[in-house]
GROMACS .gro file of C-alpha atoms in nm:
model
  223
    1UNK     CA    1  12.077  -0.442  -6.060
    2UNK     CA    2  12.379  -0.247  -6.204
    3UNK     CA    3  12.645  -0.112  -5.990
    4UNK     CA    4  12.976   0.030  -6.013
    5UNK     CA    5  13.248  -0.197  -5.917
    6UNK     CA    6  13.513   0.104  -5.860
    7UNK     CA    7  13.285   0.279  -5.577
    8UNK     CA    8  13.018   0.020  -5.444
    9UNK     CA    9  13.190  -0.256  -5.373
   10UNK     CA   10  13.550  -0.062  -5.259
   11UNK     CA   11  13.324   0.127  -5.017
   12UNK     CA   12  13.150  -0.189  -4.893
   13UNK     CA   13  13.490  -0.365  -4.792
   14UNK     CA   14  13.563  -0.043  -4.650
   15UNK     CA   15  13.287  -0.088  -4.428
   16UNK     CA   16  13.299  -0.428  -4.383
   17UNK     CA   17  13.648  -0.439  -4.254
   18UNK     CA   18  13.552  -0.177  -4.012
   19UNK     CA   19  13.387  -0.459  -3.850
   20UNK     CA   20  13.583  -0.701  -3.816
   21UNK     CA   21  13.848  -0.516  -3.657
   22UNK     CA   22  13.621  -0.455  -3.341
   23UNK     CA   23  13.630  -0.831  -3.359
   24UNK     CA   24  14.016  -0.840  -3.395
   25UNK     CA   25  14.081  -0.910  -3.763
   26UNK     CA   26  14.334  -0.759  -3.916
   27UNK     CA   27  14.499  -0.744  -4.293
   28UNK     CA   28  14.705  -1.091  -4.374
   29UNK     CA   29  14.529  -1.316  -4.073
   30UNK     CA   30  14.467  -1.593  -4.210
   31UNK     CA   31  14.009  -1.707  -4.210
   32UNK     CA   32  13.831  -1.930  -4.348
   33UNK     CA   33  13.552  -1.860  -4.577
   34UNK     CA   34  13.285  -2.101  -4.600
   35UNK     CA   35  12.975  -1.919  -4.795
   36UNK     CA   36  12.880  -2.024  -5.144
   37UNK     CA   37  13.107  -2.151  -5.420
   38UNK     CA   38  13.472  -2.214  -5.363
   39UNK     CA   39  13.649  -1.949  -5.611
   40UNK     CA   40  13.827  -2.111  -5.916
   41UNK     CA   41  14.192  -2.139  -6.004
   42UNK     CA   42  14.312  -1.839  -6.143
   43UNK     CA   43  14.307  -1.835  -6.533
   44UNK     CA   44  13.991  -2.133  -6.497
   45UNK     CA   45  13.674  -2.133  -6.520
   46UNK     CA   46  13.590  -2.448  -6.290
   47UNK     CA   47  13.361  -2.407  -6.041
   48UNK     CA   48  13.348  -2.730  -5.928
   49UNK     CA   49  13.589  -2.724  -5.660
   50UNK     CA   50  13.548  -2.785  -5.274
   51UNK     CA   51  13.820  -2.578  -5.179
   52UNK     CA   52  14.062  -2.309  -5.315
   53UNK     CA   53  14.313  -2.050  -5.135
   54UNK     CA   54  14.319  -1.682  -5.167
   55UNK     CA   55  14.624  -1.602  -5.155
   56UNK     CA   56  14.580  -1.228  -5.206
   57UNK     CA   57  14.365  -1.248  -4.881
   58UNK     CA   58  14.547  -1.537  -4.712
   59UNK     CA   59  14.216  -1.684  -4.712
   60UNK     CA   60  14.092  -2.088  -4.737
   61UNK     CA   61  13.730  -2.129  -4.936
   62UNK     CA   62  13.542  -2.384  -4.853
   63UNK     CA   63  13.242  -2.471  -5.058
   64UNK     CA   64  12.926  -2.507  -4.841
   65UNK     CA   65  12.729  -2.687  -5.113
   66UNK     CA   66  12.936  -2.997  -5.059
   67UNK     CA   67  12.921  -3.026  -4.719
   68UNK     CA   68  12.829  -3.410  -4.732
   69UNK     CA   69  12.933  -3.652  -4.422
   70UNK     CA   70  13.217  -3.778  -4.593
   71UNK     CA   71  13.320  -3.472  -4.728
   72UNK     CA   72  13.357  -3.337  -4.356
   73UNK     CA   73  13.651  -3.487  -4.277
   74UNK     CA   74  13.867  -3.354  -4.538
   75UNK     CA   75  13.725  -3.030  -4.431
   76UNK     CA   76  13.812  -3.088  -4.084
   77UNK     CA   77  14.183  -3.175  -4.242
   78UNK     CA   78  14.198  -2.884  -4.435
   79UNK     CA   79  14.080  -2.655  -4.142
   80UNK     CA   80  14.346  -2.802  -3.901
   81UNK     CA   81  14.637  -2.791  -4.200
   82UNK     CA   82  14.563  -2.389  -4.252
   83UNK     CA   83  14.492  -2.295  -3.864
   84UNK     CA   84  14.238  -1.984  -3.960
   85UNK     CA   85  14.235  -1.720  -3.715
   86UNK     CA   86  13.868  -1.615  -3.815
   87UNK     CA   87  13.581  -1.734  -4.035
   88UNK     CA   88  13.356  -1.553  -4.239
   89UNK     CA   89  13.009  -1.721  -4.364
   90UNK     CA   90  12.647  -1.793  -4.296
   91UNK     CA   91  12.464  -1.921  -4.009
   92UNK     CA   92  12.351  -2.243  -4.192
   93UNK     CA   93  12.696  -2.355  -4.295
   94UNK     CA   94  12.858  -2.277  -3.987
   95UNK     CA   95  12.579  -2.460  -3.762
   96UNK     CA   96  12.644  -2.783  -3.989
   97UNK     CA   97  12.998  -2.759  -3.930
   98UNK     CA   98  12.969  -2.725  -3.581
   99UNK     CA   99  12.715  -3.017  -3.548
  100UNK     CA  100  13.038  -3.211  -3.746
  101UNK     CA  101  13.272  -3.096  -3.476
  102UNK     CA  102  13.011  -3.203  -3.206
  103UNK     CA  103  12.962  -3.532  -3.322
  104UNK     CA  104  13.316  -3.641  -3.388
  105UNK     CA  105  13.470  -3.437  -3.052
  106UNK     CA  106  13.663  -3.181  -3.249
  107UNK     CA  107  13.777  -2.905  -3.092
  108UNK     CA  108  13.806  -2.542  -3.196
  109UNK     CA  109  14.254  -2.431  -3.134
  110UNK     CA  110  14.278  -2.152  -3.350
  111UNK     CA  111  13.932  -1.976  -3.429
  112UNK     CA  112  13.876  -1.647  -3.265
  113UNK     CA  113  13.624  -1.432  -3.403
  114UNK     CA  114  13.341  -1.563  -3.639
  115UNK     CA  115  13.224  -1.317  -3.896
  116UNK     CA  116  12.856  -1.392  -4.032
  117UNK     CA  117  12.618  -1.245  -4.325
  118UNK     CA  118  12.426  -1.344  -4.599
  119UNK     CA  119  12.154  -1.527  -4.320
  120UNK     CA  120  11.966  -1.431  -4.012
  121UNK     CA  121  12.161  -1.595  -3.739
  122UNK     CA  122  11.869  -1.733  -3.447
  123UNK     CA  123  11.939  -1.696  -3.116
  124UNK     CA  124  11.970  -2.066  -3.011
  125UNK     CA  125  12.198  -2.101  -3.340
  126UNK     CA  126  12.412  -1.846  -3.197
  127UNK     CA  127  12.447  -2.041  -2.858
  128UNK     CA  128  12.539  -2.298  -3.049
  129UNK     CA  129  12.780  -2.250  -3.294
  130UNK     CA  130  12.932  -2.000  -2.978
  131UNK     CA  131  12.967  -2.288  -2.754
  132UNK     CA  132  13.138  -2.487  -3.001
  133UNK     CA  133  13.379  -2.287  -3.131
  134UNK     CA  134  13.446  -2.115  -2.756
  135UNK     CA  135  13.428  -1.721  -2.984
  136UNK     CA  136  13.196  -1.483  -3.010
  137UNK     CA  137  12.962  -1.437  -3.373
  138UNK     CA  138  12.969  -1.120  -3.483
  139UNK     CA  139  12.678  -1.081  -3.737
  140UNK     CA  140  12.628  -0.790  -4.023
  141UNK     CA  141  12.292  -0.770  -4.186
  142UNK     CA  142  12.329  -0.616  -4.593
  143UNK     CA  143  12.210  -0.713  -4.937
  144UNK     CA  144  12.340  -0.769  -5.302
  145UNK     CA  145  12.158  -0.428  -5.364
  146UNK     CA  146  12.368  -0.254  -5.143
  147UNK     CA  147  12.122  -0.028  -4.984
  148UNK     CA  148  12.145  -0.107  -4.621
  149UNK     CA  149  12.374  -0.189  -4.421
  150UNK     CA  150  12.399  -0.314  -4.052
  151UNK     CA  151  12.664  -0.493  -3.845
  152UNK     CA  152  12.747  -0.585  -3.480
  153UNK     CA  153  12.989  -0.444  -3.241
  154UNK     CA  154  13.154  -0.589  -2.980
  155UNK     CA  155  12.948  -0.532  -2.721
  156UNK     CA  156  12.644  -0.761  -2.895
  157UNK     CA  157  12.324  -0.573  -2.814
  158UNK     CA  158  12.225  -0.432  -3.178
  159UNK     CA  159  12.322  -0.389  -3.526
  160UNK     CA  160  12.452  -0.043  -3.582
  161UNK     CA  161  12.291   0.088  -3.934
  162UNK     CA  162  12.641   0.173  -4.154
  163UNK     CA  163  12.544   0.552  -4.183
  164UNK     CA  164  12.833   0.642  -4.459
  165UNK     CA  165  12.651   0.331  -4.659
  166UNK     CA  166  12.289   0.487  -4.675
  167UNK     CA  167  11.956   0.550  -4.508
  168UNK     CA  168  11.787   0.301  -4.336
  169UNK     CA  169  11.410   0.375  -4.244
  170UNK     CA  170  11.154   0.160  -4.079
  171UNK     CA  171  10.824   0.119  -4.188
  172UNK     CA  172  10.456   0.026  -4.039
  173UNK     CA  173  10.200  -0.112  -4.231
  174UNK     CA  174  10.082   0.154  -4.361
  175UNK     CA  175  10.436   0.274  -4.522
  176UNK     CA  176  10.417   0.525  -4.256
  177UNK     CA  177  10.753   0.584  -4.088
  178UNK     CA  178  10.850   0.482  -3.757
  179UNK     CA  179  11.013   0.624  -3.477
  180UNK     CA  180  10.960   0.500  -3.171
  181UNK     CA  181  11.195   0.172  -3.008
  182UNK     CA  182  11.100  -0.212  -2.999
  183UNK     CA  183  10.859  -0.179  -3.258
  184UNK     CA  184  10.864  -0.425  -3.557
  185UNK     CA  185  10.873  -0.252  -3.904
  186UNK     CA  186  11.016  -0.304  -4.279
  187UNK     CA  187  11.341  -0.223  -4.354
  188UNK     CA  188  11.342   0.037  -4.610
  189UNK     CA  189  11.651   0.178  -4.739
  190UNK     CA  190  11.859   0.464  -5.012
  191UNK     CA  191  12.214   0.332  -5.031
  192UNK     CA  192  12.505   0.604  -5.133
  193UNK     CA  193  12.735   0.428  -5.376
  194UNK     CA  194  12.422   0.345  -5.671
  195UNK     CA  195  12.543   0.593  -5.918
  196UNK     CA  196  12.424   0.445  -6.217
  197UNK     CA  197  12.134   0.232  -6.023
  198UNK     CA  198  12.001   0.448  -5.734
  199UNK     CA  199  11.811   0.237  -5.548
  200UNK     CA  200  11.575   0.534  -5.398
  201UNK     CA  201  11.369   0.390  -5.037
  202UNK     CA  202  11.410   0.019  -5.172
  203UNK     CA  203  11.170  -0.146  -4.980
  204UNK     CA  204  11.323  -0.526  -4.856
  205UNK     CA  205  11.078  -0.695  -4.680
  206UNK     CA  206  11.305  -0.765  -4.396
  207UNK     CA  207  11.205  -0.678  -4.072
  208UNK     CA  208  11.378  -0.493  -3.782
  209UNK     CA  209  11.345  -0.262  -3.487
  210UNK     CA  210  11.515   0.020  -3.336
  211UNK     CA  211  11.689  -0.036  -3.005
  212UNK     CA  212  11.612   0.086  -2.659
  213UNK     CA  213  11.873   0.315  -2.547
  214UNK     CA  214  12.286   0.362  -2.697
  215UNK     CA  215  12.521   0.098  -2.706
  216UNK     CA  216  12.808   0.045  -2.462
  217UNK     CA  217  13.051   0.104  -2.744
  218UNK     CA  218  12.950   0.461  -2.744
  219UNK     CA  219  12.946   0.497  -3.121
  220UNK     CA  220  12.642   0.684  -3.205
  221UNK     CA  221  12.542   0.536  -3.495
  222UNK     CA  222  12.152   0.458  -3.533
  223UNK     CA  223  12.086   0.106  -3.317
   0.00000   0.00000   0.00000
């Protein structure tokens, strides 16, 4: 999938920062990442590292394929040394981290938002990971194909569909469209930034349903 890196992705931070300002980030906090490969040095090309710092972003990577017992505890160090003020990853990595924590009686002092993508987050990983790190999970729901996008407010009762990003449509069985609330259908969507890859009613597989009602929030986005 080709895209261009000088509107898709500039417009996807865009968007994604949006976000995370209803959940209190803003530019030069310091968060933890903890998704995927730890980014190497600058001027490298080694990709074996557990950890790395952004300092563009005033950001800590953590890799979450080394996530090992052992390895644990100089995460925990590493955490307590940099003090993040948010994290951003995925539901898996951030459940095994909190199991850690659980285990050994650490104790969240700094964390106050988490930011989550890349996975669906379950509702009793939610409760979880919430009750652990004493914050509230804000999740966003999008794909490498950037054709959909879909985060969380602050109010917690539905993904709003990013309508600047692209059209999200739901689907029956039948590829019929549809329109009605609380009824399961695939996620089908035309995102606005694939100039030279338009990605016309890309049809994920994902599943999702529109809400019952607006949100709280009053931004009237599509729920």
């Amino acid at each position: 999938v080709y895209q261009d890196q000088h509107t898709s992705y500039v417009h996807e931070l865009a968007l994604v920062y949006r976000q995370r300002c209803s959940g209190g980030r803003n530019f030069g906090d310091r968060y933890l990442v903890l998704r995927g490969n730890a980014p190497p040095k600058a001027g490298t090309k080694d990709r074996s590292r557990w950890f790395s710092y952004g300092f563009r972003d005033n950001a800590l990577f953590l890799s979450s394929y080394d996530m090992t017992e052992e390895n644990m505890f100089k995460y925990d160090q590493k955490i307590k040394e940099f003090r993040p003020k948010f994290i951003h990853g995925d539901s898996t990595s951030l459940e095994i981290l909190a199991r850690f924590m659980k285990r050994n009686s650490i104790s969240n002092e700094t964390v106050e938002a988490i930011f989550l993508g890349s996975q669906t987050i379950f509702p009793h990983q939610r409760t979880f990971i919430e009750s652990i790190f004493k914050c509230r999970i804000f999740a966003r729901y999008g794909m490498t194909e950037k054709a959909a996008d879909a985060v969380e407010c602050e109010q917690h009762q539905g993904y709003h569909a990013g309508m600047e990003y692209g059209v999200i449509e739901l689907l029956n069985q039948h590829n019929e469209p549809i329109e009605k609330n609380n009824i399961p259908g695939k996620v089908v969507g035309t995102g606005f930034d694939t100039f030279c890859m338009p990605l016309i009613r890309y049809a994920t597989d994902d599943v999702a349903e529109y809400a019952s009602g607006t949100c709280p929030c009053n931004r009237q986005s599509v729920l």
